[in-house]
Amino acid sequence: MIAEVIVDISNSDVDKVFDYIATDGVMPGHRVLVPFGRQRPEGVVLKLKERPDTNHTLRAIERILDPEPLILPEFLELAEFMRKKNLRYADCFRLFMPARLRGGSIRELKRNYLFINSECDFESEYAKLSVRAVAQRALFKELSAGALRESEVLERYSAAAVKALIDKNLIIKKALRTLRVPGGMNISAEKHVLTAAQQAVADAIEKGNGTFLLHGVTGSGKTEVYMHVIEKALESGKTAIMLVPEISLTPQMLGLFRARFGDGVAILHSGLSDGERTDEWTRLRTGEAKVALGARSAIFAPLQNVGAIIVDEEHDSSYISDSNPRYFTSDIAEFRAKYNGAKLIFGSATPSVESYYKAVKGEYTLLEMPERVGNAKLPILETVDMREEIKSGNTGMFSARLIREVRSALEGHNQVMLFLNRRGYASFLRCRQCGYVPKCPDCDVSLTYHKEDNTLRCHYCGAKYRSIDVCPICGYDDLKEGKTGTEKLEEETKRLFPEARVLRMDNDTTRKRDAYVDILTKFRRREADILVGTQMIAKGHDFKDVTLVGIIDADIALYYSDYRSAERTFQLITQVAGRAGRAEKEGKVVMQTYSPNHYVYKYAKSYDYKGFFRNEIRARELTKYPPFTKIIRMLSLSESERDAGNAARGMAQQIAAMRQKGSPILRIQVMQSAIKRIRAYYRYQVVVWIESSGEEAVCPALYELGRKYSTGGVSVFAEINPQQML
Ligand code: ADP
Ligand code: ZN
């Protein structure tokens, strides 16, 4: 027998399948060690076959690493599928297995735990401990509430304290296979009886098949529906995967699932240590856990017999990996749902235009929950025209209106969230007096301001204009804005409301592991009155005392050089607004804008997703953007500017030739990227518009072209519908 093996060699372009003589017992999915030149790298057996493809002398597999194949047959097929989407085999298997499992065998999962000796009476023993043995007393007390992992205890207590308690026979150390389950809040989540709307949706999912799009407003009880669907899957002996954006994996969410599914749920997210991730992965692989809850990468949960796959907040951009290996979570979800015959549910209060379009066309079954559970109302949205503030001499970040509303919320002992969306790099130019923003005449997207050479550029066609100092519409001559990040907002907030306790949440304040959980927990415990932050505060959180949400500059997402900017703005506003008035208290949202007449505000204000969608889809059709086309960007990187440019131009010529021969290509642009150099690499790109149905006809050829041009110091990366065109 011959085994085809994917060899995991890093720093190499080798991504081929190699033939080896199969030793006894080798099966597809086995991890093996193989001789490879002078190395003995690890590999995964893809399949077995009778005879080799060439008559080279073959070497034999050296060793099988696990008793049973670790990679399920489904994942071997998935690797083939992802290969067609331009991923390398080696990268696929990296996604399929936690890092710890590569380059080693599964470790024993036993861990040392410390327990209270069940034979001792806590109260009397505690009383006997010397008051001077502070650490011993504290630890003994803490353990009375439940066992802890030794390593965790040793982070906070001295080894001497532990030893003293063990010597006194008050506590016991035991190695247990019980795994540490990542933290979650202990909430007693009572199971709700589904409302009529929830029941209708649950029934439709149970009776129906294929893919569903659940469009439910914030607070409509989607989570309860998801849990119901998962329960049904478990009842019929199946398993389930639930994906949420990383940022929504709040302790609250974890607690909810833990309360409902106990140890049957495994949690996967980027905050886990390697060891924890391996533990959780193993529990899923062995079937000990039947529900995987996690962010994007949890779509690769090694579950068998999957009955339901749920993608919550499906519009969220975190579902598209933006660095290598690049993949669309929805592609993988569709593959796995089909393979397993599972129900696939995409849910959102603001579905992506592309998903909703699929629902309209009947590719997805559309399910709707237009109202909040119980009597909770959606908050009232108000726009404040910031141009008027400028006219009346107020150039600060807060409008007079917002200041009044914050004061009144604070006086009523309620909490406030202030949201400022901010992204680094370049931004747009805007007239604060009339709201004018320069756009690309050809591409209908806003131009991006580039400070280094004072130009305005289109990130799609590369058009470049000299920047302007004076507004061509109203003549206002102070177009440049100072920095207005969250730090500045925090400062301003403290200055305006000195009596309020303010917390800030953004990339800077959440670098440390668990920092964002700490901030949210503090806010929930009412240790602060105002939470200032970026996107991070927009999603999923449920604070009952928040009555006011302020959106400091609602336009920021609107003027990204991106065809999705209106969609993103609508989604952001709706999500942020969803944070207010979640419980009995009524909520209010104040949106500050320089373009109050933009259609996005009209629809956002009345929560009219459908109206927004109709408008947006018409615009996309006219301007030929997705879903009516697909945009493929071929990014060429090199330390030599000339080589990067030549590769891009060379590829563009070839693509033009493909078009000549009838390939469904609509438009080709070659240009220097908007950011022309990142680190030492010059960046050129070819942007190719193709017909939306043309992916299979065009993309493999483009990927091939990219590989051909990835040589001599040039690397080419292909991306479909890139999230940003920088
Ligand atoms: P969504 O995910 O759609 O934003 P949630 O699932 O968070 O909404 O539900 C909003 C609130 O309604 C939560 O506090 C939840 O506990 C509550 N809830 C959900 N379903 C029910 C129900 N059937 N009966 C009572 N309360 C419910
Ligand atoms: Zn353009």
GROMACS .gro file of C-alpha atoms and ligand atoms in nm, residues 192-195 198 216-226 256 312 369 373-374 542 579 582, ligand 1:
model
   51
  192HIS     CA    1  -3.748   3.017   2.918
  193VAL     CA    2  -4.066   2.890   2.765
  194LEU     CA    3  -4.037   3.003   2.407
  195THR     CA    4  -4.258   3.291   2.303
  198GLN     CA    5  -3.955   3.200   1.901
  216GLY     CA    6  -3.431   3.907   1.460
  217VAL     CA    7  -3.397   4.250   1.617
  218THR     CA    8  -3.159   4.291   1.910
  219GLY     CA    9  -3.323   4.144   2.219
  220SER     CA   10  -3.571   3.936   2.020
  221GLY     CA   11  -3.445   3.623   2.193
  222LYS     CA   12  -3.232   3.467   1.921
  223THR     CA   13  -2.996   3.310   2.173
  224GLU     CA   14  -3.284   3.124   2.333
  225VAL     CA   15  -3.383   2.991   1.990
  226TYR     CA   16  -3.027   2.878   1.922
  256LEU     CA   17  -2.551   3.078   2.976
  312ASP     CA   18  -2.466   3.431   1.532
  369MET     CA   19  -3.841   3.798   1.479
  373VAL     CA   20  -3.909   3.970   2.401
  374GLY     CA   21  -4.165   4.083   2.656
  542ASP     CA   22  -2.661   4.309   2.793
  579ARG     CA   23  -2.721   4.807   2.402
  582ARG     CA   24  -3.252   4.602   2.725
  727ADP     P1   25  -3.093   3.851   2.103
  727ADP     O1   26  -2.989   3.743   2.101
  727ADP     O2   27  -3.193   3.834   1.994
  727ADP     O3   28  -3.036   3.989   2.108
  727ADP     P2   29  -3.145   3.752   2.366
  727ADP     O4   30  -3.148   3.608   2.332
  727ADP     O5   31  -3.027   3.810   2.432
  727ADP     O6   32  -3.178   3.835   2.234
  727ADP     O7   33  -3.276   3.781   2.453
  727ADP     C1   34  -3.304   3.907   2.507
  727ADP     C2   35  -3.355   3.892   2.648
  727ADP     O8   36  -3.481   3.824   2.649
  727ADP     C3   37  -3.264   3.810   2.737
  727ADP     O9   38  -3.254   3.876   2.860
  727ADP     C4   39  -3.333   3.676   2.750
  727ADP    O10   40  -3.305   3.615   2.874
  727ADP     C5   41  -3.480   3.714   2.739
  727ADP     N1   42  -3.561   3.608   2.681
  727ADP     C6   43  -3.536   3.539   2.569
  727ADP     N2   44  -3.634   3.451   2.541
  727ADP     C7   45  -3.726   3.463   2.640
  727ADP     C8   46  -3.851   3.399   2.668
  727ADP     N3   47  -3.900   3.306   2.587
  727ADP     N4   48  -3.917   3.440   2.778
  727ADP     C9   49  -3.867   3.535   2.859
  727ADP     N5   50  -3.751   3.598   2.839
  727ADP    C10   51  -3.679   3.564   2.731
   0.00000   0.00000   0.00000
